Amino acid sequence: MRLLARLLTISLALAALSSNAFCDAGNLSGRVYEKKLSNGLVALALPRAGAPVVTLQMTFKVGSVDEPEGAKGVAHLLEHMLFKGTKTLGTSDWEGEKPLLDEIEAVGKALDSEKRKGDEADAPRIIILEERLKELEGLQAPFVVKDETDAVYSRNGGTGFNAFTTSDLTSYIVSLPSNRLELWAAIESERMREPVFRGYFNERKVVIQERLQRRDSEPSVLLFEGLFDAAFKIHPYRYPVIGKPEDFGTLDIDVTRSFFEKHYGPDNAVAVAVGDFDPEVFFALLERYFGDIPPRGGAFPPIPKEPLQEGQRRVEVFSDAEPMAVIAFHKPTLPDRDDYVLDLVDGILSGGRSSRLWRELVENKKVATQVSTVNGSPGARYDNLFVVYVEPAPGVEPETALEAVREELRRLAGEPPPPAELEKVKRALEADRVRGLLSDGGLSRRLSFFQTVAGDWRYIEEHPKVMETITPEEVSKVAARYFTPENETTAILRRPAQKAGEAGK
């Protein structure tokens, strides 16, 4: 059966060589079942014949963009905390553990309060509180059943149990045998209803270490943090998802709990199931397990619109790594028509080895070893950036590579692409779209994302229809509208020895 399934997948991919096959494979009309519970939970179900497996995804419309001042990083921390269990999962004896958790929380809050005093903090008191916290956590340890939710899913045939947080949303995913749907509903409703924040103060340290390791091991993280901070002056897209160190080190547990209680309820969630299952059974389980969870009603404060950029911005960051650079331009988000056009621009500029930037910068001019573009960074719920990333070739200054990028952008803005080139990119984008819909996981991710961010999963269906109406002249006009010097932000990563006054030493 596995060989047959593999051969079927290969044959589907080959069939996708024709545009008609692409259109058929990507057609979701009439296949997606929808239900909205009275408490606001939106459910999407897409049954597909095959192995008796279902991919399940619970997505909350809450990400780093929604965090209040002074609590940057709380959404990412909550992603971690919801793996810590509930009153029945993650503990060997809830009644015995609960008093210790209460005391741990009281001591941890007192320690945070003292640390927030900075230079005026009582150092001896900090030491006493740290020692007491460590002692209490040691007493609690025998009650903790580590990773029990993951273990329960695994014992029942579950795979891929994971989660992720972005600027725009937080999502939890697992694939289970179809006859384990009720297990998922029981666990996820309990995590939504009343999670237990065990290990809170330790987990903050884990996330801080994660941030440090990423910045050290992935210099591009440092580069993009610099870019977003320069490009956005007031919009919260300027902050990294993982949070601000000055907020995160003493992020109050009450603030974290309040953020959860306001925003991680059924009225801010989308539940998606894709695979071999009965949609009516899925909907009935949602009603049974989630239906009595009251809506949280935690409206987010309005996010201020980023002011129009009126001049070129530039930032440099330093790391012991090979130089790299990014150039970014403000643009509207979906479903603005210009966003569709810029999806095509993305493909024209960096869609494979025959794309303009690869051909010109890497093969012809040899000023770069890598180049890529992204339309819609760092998020898609609000107006965002079109970004070009480039790794200069050895011995080539980042400015030289960036000027080569600008030359290609000016060429696209001044001269419409040939119809054949545009048609090729349209077909390639449609091929990518359909390939993403061939797997249960791909379908689940896309249905969750567009229902959450665009407010309607049907954006998946509308995208290729709009693409077909875009002309070469429109591509050129849109490129000219956004790829301007006054709308440009650049960020360059150099080695520390290249700082001003140190170069050449």
Short mmCIF file of C-alpha atoms in Angstrom, two decimals:
data_model
loop_
_atom_site.label_atom_id
_atom_site.label_comp_id
_atom_site.label_asym_id
_atom_site.label_seq_id
_atom_site.Cartn_x
_atom_site.Cartn_y
_atom_site.Cartn_z
CA MET A 1 0.00 0.00 0.00
CA ARG A 2 2.87 2.36 0.76
CA LEU A 3 4.37 1.78 -2.68
CA LEU A 4 0.97 2.36 -4.30
CA ALA A 5 0.51 5.60 -2.40
CA ARG A 6 3.97 6.75 -3.42
CA LEU A 7 3.29 5.96 -7.08
CA LEU A 8 -0.01 7.83 -6.84
CA THR A 9 1.77 10.89 -5.46
CA ILE A 10 4.29 10.77 -8.30
CA SER A 11 1.55 10.45 -10.90
CA LEU A 12 -0.28 13.42 -9.41
CA ALA A 13 2.88 15.51 -9.59
CA LEU A 14 3.35 14.54 -13.25
CA ALA A 15 -0.26 15.36 -13.99
CA ALA A 16 0.37 18.82 -12.60
CA LEU A 17 2.44 19.58 -15.70
CA SER A 18 -0.73 20.73 -17.42
CA SER A 19 -2.58 23.85 -16.30
CA ASN A 20 -5.90 21.96 -16.34
CA ALA A 21 -4.52 19.39 -13.91
CA PHE A 22 -3.32 22.19 -11.67
CA CYS A 23 -6.75 23.76 -11.67
CA ASP A 24 -8.49 20.46 -10.81
CA ALA A 25 -6.04 19.53 -8.02
CA GLY A 26 -6.28 22.96 -6.44
CA ASN A 27 -10.07 23.21 -6.54
CA LEU A 28 -11.50 23.16 -3.00
CA SER A 29 -15.02 24.34 -3.86
CA GLY A 30 -17.65 22.05 -2.37
CA ARG A 31 -15.03 20.02 -0.49
CA VAL A 32 -14.57 22.15 2.62
CA TYR A 33 -17.26 21.82 5.30
CA GLU A 34 -17.74 24.75 7.67
CA LYS A 35 -19.33 25.25 11.07
CA LYS A 36 -19.32 28.05 13.61
CA LEU A 37 -20.16 27.24 17.21
CA SER A 38 -22.30 29.61 19.25
CA ASN A 39 -19.20 30.64 21.26
CA GLY A 40 -17.46 31.79 18.07
CA LEU A 41 -15.19 28.81 17.33
CA VAL A 42 -14.79 28.43 13.55
CA ALA A 43 -14.33 24.88 12.26
CA LEU A 44 -13.22 23.74 8.81
CA ALA A 45 -13.29 20.10 7.75
CA LEU A 46 -11.84 18.66 4.56
CA PRO A 47 -12.35 14.90 4.20
CA ARG A 48 -9.97 13.08 1.83
CA ALA A 49 -10.03 9.37 1.05
CA GLY A 50 -6.82 7.57 1.92
CA ALA A 51 -5.04 6.28 4.99
CA PRO A 52 -7.22 6.50 8.12
CA VAL A 53 -5.34 9.51 9.44
CA VAL A 54 -6.41 13.09 10.15
CA THR A 55 -4.27 16.20 10.55
CA LEU A 56 -5.69 18.56 13.18
CA GLN A 57 -4.75 22.18 13.71
CA MET A 58 -5.95 24.68 16.28
CA THR A 59 -4.98 28.25 15.39
CA PHE A 60 -5.45 31.36 17.51
CA LYS A 61 -5.52 34.79 15.88
CA VAL A 62 -2.95 36.14 18.28
CA GLY A 63 0.75 36.71 17.71
CA SER A 64 3.54 39.03 18.68
CA VAL A 65 1.83 41.94 16.89
CA ASP A 66 -0.92 41.84 19.55
CA GLU A 67 1.32 42.03 22.63
CA PRO A 68 1.02 45.03 24.97
CA GLU A 69 3.94 47.30 25.75
CA GLY A 70 6.10 45.85 28.48
CA ALA A 71 5.13 42.27 27.58
CA LYS A 72 6.89 41.67 24.27
CA GLY A 73 7.40 37.91 23.87
CA VAL A 74 4.32 36.83 25.82
CA ALA A 75 2.68 35.09 22.82
CA HIS A 76 5.78 33.01 22.14
CA LEU A 77 6.09 32.16 25.85
CA LEU A 78 2.45 31.04 25.91
CA GLU A 79 3.15 28.72 22.99
CA HIS A 80 5.67 27.00 25.28
CA MET A 81 3.44 27.07 28.36
CA LEU A 82 0.53 25.29 26.70
CA PHE A 83 2.75 22.22 26.38
CA LYS A 84 3.12 22.07 30.18
CA GLY A 85 -0.19 20.38 30.75
CA THR A 86 -3.38 20.85 32.73
CA LYS A 87 -4.80 19.65 36.03
CA THR A 88 -5.00 16.12 34.61
CA LEU A 89 -2.05 16.12 32.19
CA GLY A 90 1.52 16.76 33.27
CA THR A 91 1.01 15.92 36.94
CA SER A 92 1.05 12.74 39.02
CA ASP A 93 -0.98 14.34 41.83
CA TRP A 94 -2.67 17.69 41.18
CA GLU A 95 -3.88 18.12 44.77
CA GLY A 96 -0.35 17.60 46.05
CA GLU A 97 1.25 19.81 43.40
CA LYS A 98 -1.15 22.74 43.61
CA PRO A 99 0.07 24.25 46.95
CA LEU A 100 3.67 24.12 45.71
CA LEU A 101 2.70 25.84 42.45
CA ASP A 102 0.98 28.61 44.42
CA GLU A 103 4.07 29.18 46.55
CA ILE A 104 6.39 29.04 43.53
CA GLU A 105 4.28 31.70 41.87
CA ALA A 106 4.33 33.94 44.95
CA VAL A 107 8.11 33.68 45.34
CA GLY A 108 8.69 34.12 41.59
CA LYS A 109 6.57 37.27 41.52
CA ALA A 110 8.43 38.70 44.50
CA LEU A 111 11.75 37.94 42.80
CA ASP A 112 10.62 39.59 39.56
CA SER A 113 9.43 42.65 41.46
CA GLU A 114 12.80 43.04 43.15
CA LYS A 115 14.74 42.58 39.90
CA ARG A 116 12.67 45.25 38.17
CA LYS A 117 14.11 47.80 40.57
CA GLY A 118 17.40 47.60 38.68
CA ASP A 119 20.23 49.38 40.47
CA GLU A 120 18.02 49.95 43.50
CA ALA A 121 17.26 46.24 43.97
CA ASP A 122 18.06 44.53 47.26
CA ALA A 123 20.81 42.10 46.19
CA PRO A 124 20.75 39.93 49.35
CA ARG A 125 16.96 39.60 49.06
CA ILE A 126 17.33 38.49 45.42
CA ILE A 127 19.73 35.74 46.50
CA ILE A 128 17.33 34.56 49.23
CA LEU A 129 14.36 34.52 46.83
CA GLU A 130 16.34 32.69 44.13
CA GLU A 131 17.39 30.01 46.61
CA ARG A 132 13.82 29.60 47.85
CA LEU A 133 12.48 29.38 44.30
CA LYS A 134 15.02 26.69 43.44
CA GLU A 135 14.11 24.77 46.62
CA LEU A 136 10.39 24.88 45.82
CA GLU A 137 10.93 23.78 42.23
CA GLY A 138 12.90 20.84 43.58
CA LEU A 139 9.98 19.88 45.81
CA GLN A 140 7.58 20.19 42.88
CA ALA A 141 9.69 18.09 40.48
CA PRO A 142 8.42 14.65 41.65
CA PHE A 143 4.87 15.70 40.79
CA VAL A 144 5.69 16.74 37.22
CA VAL A 145 5.11 14.28 34.37
CA LYS A 146 7.22 15.83 31.63
CA ASP A 147 5.83 16.01 28.09
CA GLU A 148 2.79 13.93 29.01
CA THR A 149 0.54 15.43 26.31
CA ASP A 150 3.09 14.48 23.65
CA ALA A 151 3.41 11.00 25.19
CA VAL A 152 -0.36 10.44 25.20
CA TYR A 153 -0.61 11.44 21.55
CA SER A 154 2.37 9.22 20.65
CA ARG A 155 0.90 6.18 22.44
CA ASN A 156 -2.22 6.66 20.36
CA GLY A 157 -0.42 6.82 17.02
CA GLY A 158 0.02 10.59 16.92
CA THR A 159 2.84 12.21 14.96
CA GLY A 160 4.11 15.73 14.37
CA PHE A 161 2.78 17.23 17.61
CA ASN A 162 4.15 20.76 17.44
CA ALA A 163 3.35 24.46 17.56
CA PHE A 164 4.59 27.76 16.18
CA THR A 165 4.10 31.45 16.86
CA THR A 166 4.42 34.19 14.27
CA SER A 167 3.75 37.91 14.23
CA ASP A 168 0.14 37.15 13.30
CA LEU A 169 -0.96 33.88 14.93
CA THR A 170 -0.24 30.87 17.14
CA SER A 171 -0.95 27.34 15.94
CA TYR A 172 -0.90 23.79 17.38
CA ILE A 173 -0.72 20.75 15.11
CA VAL A 174 -0.88 16.96 15.37
CA SER A 175 -1.74 14.04 13.08
CA LEU A 176 -3.71 11.16 14.59
CA PRO A 177 -5.49 7.98 13.51
CA SER A 178 -9.01 8.92 12.51
CA ASN A 179 -10.50 6.95 15.39
CA ARG A 180 -8.64 9.19 17.86
CA LEU A 181 -10.50 12.38 17.02
CA GLU A 182 -12.17 12.41 20.43
CA LEU A 183 -8.81 12.19 22.18
CA TRP A 184 -7.70 15.35 20.36
CA ALA A 185 -10.92 17.16 21.25
CA ALA A 186 -10.60 16.21 24.92
CA ILE A 187 -6.96 17.30 25.22
CA GLU A 188 -7.19 20.52 23.21
CA SER A 189 -10.38 21.70 24.88
CA GLU A 190 -8.76 21.17 28.28
CA ARG A 191 -5.68 23.15 27.17
CA MET A 192 -7.96 25.94 25.98
CA ARG A 193 -10.14 25.84 29.05
CA GLU A 194 -7.61 25.87 31.87
CA PRO A 195 -3.91 25.21 31.22
CA VAL A 196 -1.50 25.04 34.14
CA PHE A 197 1.57 27.24 33.85
CA ARG A 198 3.95 24.83 35.57
CA GLY A 199 7.63 25.61 35.17
CA TYR A 200 6.85 29.21 34.21
CA PHE A 201 9.98 30.84 35.64
CA ASN A 202 12.27 28.17 34.25
CA GLU A 203 10.64 28.33 30.82
CA ARG A 204 11.36 32.06 30.60
CA LYS A 205 15.06 31.21 30.98
CA VAL A 206 14.74 28.56 28.26
CA VAL A 207 13.25 31.08 25.84
CA ILE A 208 15.91 33.69 26.67
CA GLN A 209 18.60 31.10 25.98
CA GLU A 210 16.82 30.17 22.75
CA ARG A 211 16.98 33.80 21.65
CA LEU A 212 20.70 34.07 22.45
CA GLN A 213 21.51 30.85 20.63
CA ARG A 214 19.57 31.91 17.53
CA ARG A 215 21.27 35.27 17.37
CA ASP A 216 24.68 33.60 17.75
CA SER A 217 24.10 30.67 15.38
CA GLU A 218 21.91 32.42 12.78
CA PRO A 219 23.33 35.87 11.97
CA SER A 220 20.43 36.49 9.62
CA VAL A 221 18.21 36.75 12.71
CA LEU A 222 20.24 39.74 13.85
CA LEU A 223 20.09 41.21 10.35
CA PHE A 224 16.30 40.97 10.07
CA GLU A 225 15.75 42.30 13.59
CA GLY A 226 17.74 45.36 12.54
CA LEU A 227 15.75 45.66 9.32
CA PHE A 228 12.31 45.52 10.96
CA ASP A 229 13.32 47.91 13.72
CA ALA A 230 14.44 50.44 11.11
CA ALA A 231 11.53 49.93 8.69
CA PHE A 232 8.73 50.18 11.28
CA LYS A 233 8.76 53.17 13.60
CA ILE A 234 5.49 52.64 15.47
CA HIS A 235 3.89 49.43 14.18
CA PRO A 236 4.58 46.36 16.36
CA TYR A 237 5.91 44.42 13.37
CA ARG A 238 9.17 46.06 14.43
CA TYR A 239 9.50 43.68 17.41
CA PRO A 240 10.88 40.12 17.14
CA VAL A 241 8.44 37.28 17.84
CA ILE A 242 10.71 35.91 20.53
CA GLY A 243 10.40 39.15 22.49
CA LYS A 244 12.45 41.98 23.96
CA PRO A 245 15.03 40.93 26.59
CA GLU A 246 14.21 43.91 28.80
CA ASP A 247 10.54 42.80 28.91
CA PHE A 248 11.02 39.07 28.93
CA GLY A 249 13.43 38.60 31.83
CA THR A 250 10.79 39.51 34.40
CA LEU A 251 7.57 39.04 32.40
CA ASP A 252 4.88 38.88 35.09
CA ILE A 253 2.97 35.61 35.32
CA ASP A 254 -0.26 37.52 35.98
CA VAL A 255 0.24 39.51 32.75
CA THR A 256 0.86 36.25 30.88
CA ARG A 257 -2.21 34.60 32.37
CA SER A 258 -4.37 37.65 31.62
CA PHE A 259 -3.17 37.72 28.00
CA PHE A 260 -4.12 34.05 27.66
CA GLU A 261 -7.52 34.46 29.28
CA LYS A 262 -8.42 37.37 26.98
CA HIS A 263 -7.26 36.04 23.64
CA TYR A 264 -6.94 32.23 23.57
CA GLY A 265 -10.62 31.42 23.61
CA PRO A 266 -13.01 29.83 21.11
CA ASP A 267 -14.06 33.19 19.68
CA ASN A 268 -10.49 33.81 18.51
CA ALA A 269 -9.75 30.29 17.22
CA VAL A 270 -9.98 28.23 14.04
CA ALA A 271 -10.08 24.41 14.24
CA VAL A 272 -9.14 22.56 11.05
CA ALA A 273 -9.27 18.85 10.26
CA VAL A 274 -7.98 17.31 7.00
CA GLY A 275 -7.87 13.59 6.22
CA ASP A 276 -9.98 10.44 6.22
CA PHE A 277 -12.78 11.21 8.68
CA ASP A 278 -16.45 12.14 8.91
CA PRO A 279 -16.97 15.93 9.14
CA GLU A 280 -20.21 15.50 11.09
CA VAL A 281 -18.40 13.43 13.73
CA PHE A 282 -15.73 16.16 13.95
CA PHE A 283 -18.31 18.91 14.36
CA ALA A 284 -20.21 16.92 16.99
CA LEU A 285 -17.01 16.43 19.00
CA LEU A 286 -16.25 20.15 18.81
CA GLU A 287 -19.73 20.94 20.10
CA ARG A 288 -19.39 18.40 22.90
CA TYR A 289 -15.92 19.39 24.13
CA PHE A 290 -15.61 23.06 23.18
CA GLY A 291 -19.22 24.23 23.03
CA ASP A 292 -19.50 25.16 26.70
CA ILE A 293 -16.26 27.18 26.80
CA PRO A 294 -17.43 30.78 27.02
CA PRO A 295 -16.11 33.33 24.53
CA ARG A 296 -13.33 35.41 26.01
CA GLY A 297 -14.26 38.63 24.25
CA GLY A 298 -10.79 40.06 24.72
CA ALA A 299 -10.70 42.71 22.01
CA PHE A 300 -7.25 43.91 21.03
CA PRO A 301 -6.52 47.63 21.20
CA PRO A 302 -6.29 49.22 17.75
CA ILE A 303 -2.84 49.02 16.21
CA PRO A 304 -1.63 52.35 14.84
CA LYS A 305 -0.98 52.46 11.12
CA GLU A 306 2.66 52.87 10.17
CA PRO A 307 3.23 56.41 8.83
CA LEU A 308 4.24 56.83 5.22
CA GLN A 309 8.00 56.49 4.88
CA GLU A 310 9.45 59.66 3.39
CA GLY A 311 13.14 58.91 3.10
CA GLN A 312 15.68 56.16 2.65
CA ARG A 313 16.65 54.35 5.85
CA ARG A 314 19.79 52.35 6.55
CA VAL A 315 21.07 50.26 9.44
CA GLU A 316 24.22 48.20 10.00
CA VAL A 317 24.59 45.27 12.39
CA PHE A 318 27.73 43.37 13.28
CA SER A 319 28.43 39.67 13.72
CA ASP A 320 31.35 37.34 13.15
CA ALA A 321 29.81 35.98 9.96
CA GLU A 322 29.98 36.44 6.22
CA PRO A 323 28.44 39.73 5.07
CA MET A 324 24.80 39.77 3.99
CA ALA A 325 22.26 42.45 3.20
CA VAL A 326 18.55 43.07 2.80
CA ILE A 327 16.59 45.78 1.08
CA ALA A 328 12.89 46.28 1.88
CA PHE A 329 9.93 48.37 0.70
CA HIS A 330 6.62 49.08 2.44
CA LYS A 331 3.54 47.71 0.69
CA PRO A 332 -0.11 46.81 1.41
CA THR A 333 -1.16 43.37 2.59
CA LEU A 334 -3.76 40.97 1.19
CA PRO A 335 -6.32 41.20 -0.28
CA ASP A 336 -5.15 44.50 -1.81
CA ARG A 337 -4.70 43.94 -5.54
CA ASP A 338 -1.13 45.26 -5.39
CA ASP A 339 -0.26 42.39 -3.04
CA TYR A 340 -1.32 39.91 -5.74
CA VAL A 341 0.83 41.76 -8.26
CA LEU A 342 3.81 41.67 -5.93
CA ASP A 343 3.42 37.89 -5.64
CA LEU A 344 4.18 37.84 -9.36
CA VAL A 345 7.06 40.28 -8.89
CA ASP A 346 8.42 37.88 -6.26
CA GLY A 347 8.39 35.07 -8.84
CA ILE A 348 9.90 37.21 -11.60
CA LEU A 349 12.79 38.30 -9.41
CA SER A 350 13.70 35.10 -7.57
CA GLY A 351 11.55 32.19 -8.71
CA GLY A 352 14.28 29.66 -9.41
CA ARG A 353 17.61 29.64 -11.23
CA SER A 354 16.14 31.27 -14.34
CA SER A 355 14.79 34.27 -12.40
CA ARG A 356 16.12 37.77 -13.00
CA LEU A 357 18.05 38.30 -9.77
CA TRP A 358 19.72 34.89 -9.85
CA ARG A 359 20.63 35.19 -13.50
CA GLU A 360 22.00 38.74 -13.24
CA LEU A 361 23.57 38.86 -9.78
CA VAL A 362 24.82 35.29 -9.40
CA GLU A 363 25.53 34.08 -12.94
CA ASN A 364 26.27 37.19 -15.02
CA LYS A 365 27.69 39.85 -12.69
CA LYS A 366 28.89 37.37 -10.04
CA VAL A 367 28.29 39.88 -7.25
CA ALA A 368 26.25 37.44 -5.12
CA THR A 369 26.22 33.79 -4.14
CA GLN A 370 22.61 33.77 -2.92
CA VAL A 371 19.63 36.02 -3.58
CA SER A 372 15.95 35.67 -2.73
CA THR A 373 12.79 37.72 -2.27
CA VAL A 374 9.79 37.57 0.05
CA ASN A 375 6.48 39.32 -0.50
CA GLY A 376 4.85 39.95 2.85
CA SER A 377 7.30 40.09 5.75
CA PRO A 378 7.22 39.87 8.73
CA GLY A 379 3.45 39.26 8.75
CA ALA A 380 0.31 39.45 6.66
CA ARG A 381 -2.47 40.74 8.91
CA TYR A 382 -1.24 44.30 8.39
CA ASP A 383 0.64 46.21 5.70
CA ASN A 384 4.12 44.77 5.47
CA LEU A 385 7.35 44.66 3.45
CA PHE A 386 8.64 43.33 0.15
CA VAL A 387 12.14 42.10 0.99
CA VAL A 388 15.19 41.21 -1.11
CA TYR A 389 17.94 39.21 0.64
CA VAL A 390 21.43 38.92 -0.83
CA GLU A 391 24.71 37.27 0.16
CA PRO A 392 27.57 39.10 -1.59
CA ALA A 393 30.19 37.04 -3.40
CA PRO A 394 33.63 36.83 -1.68
CA GLY A 395 35.42 40.16 -1.97
CA VAL A 396 32.26 42.02 -3.07
CA GLU A 397 31.01 44.84 -0.84
CA PRO A 398 27.34 44.55 0.24
CA GLU A 399 26.65 47.97 -1.28
CA THR A 400 27.79 46.69 -4.68
CA ALA A 401 25.38 43.75 -4.49
CA LEU A 402 22.55 46.00 -3.32
CA GLU A 403 23.11 48.41 -6.19
CA ALA A 404 22.83 45.47 -8.59
CA VAL A 405 19.50 44.62 -6.93
CA ARG A 406 18.29 48.21 -7.35
CA GLU A 407 19.25 48.13 -11.02
CA GLU A 408 17.00 45.10 -11.59
CA LEU A 409 14.15 46.71 -9.66
CA ARG A 410 14.45 49.87 -11.76
CA ARG A 411 14.45 47.77 -14.93
CA LEU A 412 11.24 46.01 -13.89
CA ALA A 413 9.63 49.34 -12.94
CA GLY A 414 10.58 50.95 -16.23
CA GLU A 415 9.84 48.12 -18.65
CA PRO A 416 6.89 45.66 -18.49
CA PRO A 417 8.02 42.02 -18.43
CA PRO A 418 7.51 40.07 -21.68
CA PRO A 419 4.14 38.26 -21.69
CA ALA A 420 5.90 34.89 -21.99
CA GLU A 421 7.95 35.56 -18.84
CA LEU A 422 4.86 36.62 -16.90
CA GLU A 423 2.92 33.57 -18.06
CA LYS A 424 5.77 31.29 -17.00
CA VAL A 425 5.77 32.79 -13.50
CA LYS A 426 1.99 32.48 -13.23
CA ARG A 427 2.19 28.79 -14.10
CA ALA A 428 5.02 28.24 -11.63
CA LEU A 429 3.08 29.95 -8.82
CA GLU A 430 0.03 27.86 -9.56
CA ALA A 431 2.18 24.72 -9.55
CA ASP A 432 3.57 25.67 -6.13
CA ARG A 433 0.07 26.37 -4.85
CA VAL A 434 -1.25 22.99 -5.96
CA ARG A 435 1.76 21.11 -4.61
CA GLY A 436 1.04 22.70 -1.25
CA LEU A 437 -2.50 21.30 -1.38
CA LEU A 438 -1.52 17.70 -2.14
CA SER A 439 -0.77 16.76 1.47
CA ASP A 440 -3.06 16.86 4.50
CA GLY A 441 -0.51 18.99 6.34
CA GLY A 442 -0.23 21.46 3.47
CA LEU A 443 -4.00 21.81 3.24
CA SER A 444 -4.38 22.20 6.98
CA ARG A 445 -1.74 24.93 7.16
CA ARG A 446 -3.24 26.91 4.29
CA LEU A 447 -6.84 26.62 5.46
CA SER A 448 -5.81 27.70 8.97
CA PHE A 449 -3.64 30.55 7.77
CA PHE A 450 -6.05 32.18 5.35
CA GLN A 451 -9.11 31.70 7.56
CA THR A 452 -7.19 33.39 10.38
CA VAL A 453 -5.31 36.12 8.52
CA ALA A 454 -7.58 36.88 5.56
CA GLY A 455 -10.80 36.00 7.38
CA ASP A 456 -11.80 33.47 4.72
CA TRP A 457 -10.07 30.29 3.52
CA ARG A 458 -11.47 30.98 0.04
CA TYR A 459 -8.54 33.30 -0.57
CA ILE A 460 -6.82 30.07 -1.67
CA GLU A 461 -9.37 29.79 -4.47
CA GLU A 462 -9.43 33.46 -5.40
CA HIS A 463 -5.67 33.89 -5.69
CA PRO A 464 -5.19 32.13 -9.06
CA LYS A 465 -8.28 33.83 -10.51
CA VAL A 466 -6.90 37.28 -9.71
CA MET A 467 -3.46 36.28 -10.99
CA GLU A 468 -4.86 35.54 -14.42
CA THR A 469 -6.12 39.14 -14.75
CA ILE A 470 -2.75 40.80 -14.06
CA THR A 471 -1.00 42.29 -17.09
CA PRO A 472 2.70 43.05 -17.77
CA GLU A 473 1.93 46.77 -17.68
CA GLU A 474 0.36 46.43 -14.22
CA VAL A 475 3.44 44.60 -12.95
CA SER A 476 5.64 47.44 -14.09
CA LYS A 477 3.36 50.12 -12.59
CA VAL A 478 3.25 48.41 -9.20
CA ALA A 479 7.01 47.94 -9.16
CA ALA A 480 7.43 51.65 -9.90
CA ARG A 481 4.95 52.54 -7.16
CA TYR A 482 6.79 50.78 -4.33
CA PHE A 483 10.44 50.34 -5.37
CA THR A 484 11.39 53.97 -4.77
CA PRO A 485 14.36 55.43 -2.85
CA GLU A 486 12.14 57.20 -0.32
CA ASN A 487 10.34 53.89 0.44
CA GLU A 488 13.53 51.89 0.86
CA THR A 489 15.10 50.47 4.03
CA THR A 490 18.40 48.60 3.86
CA ALA A 491 20.17 46.54 6.50
CA ILE A 492 23.73 45.28 6.16
CA LEU A 493 25.51 42.72 8.33
CA ARG A 494 29.28 43.06 8.61
CA ARG A 495 32.02 41.52 10.70
CA PRO A 496 32.95 43.54 13.82
CA ALA A 497 36.36 44.38 12.28
CA GLN A 498 34.50 46.28 9.55
CA LYS A 499 33.06 48.85 11.95
CA ALA A 500 33.87 52.43 11.15
CA GLY A 501 37.43 53.22 12.23
CA GLU A 502 38.40 49.54 12.50
CA ALA A 503 38.38 48.51 8.85
CA GLY A 504 41.82 47.66 7.56
CA LYS A 505 43.37 47.12 10.99
#
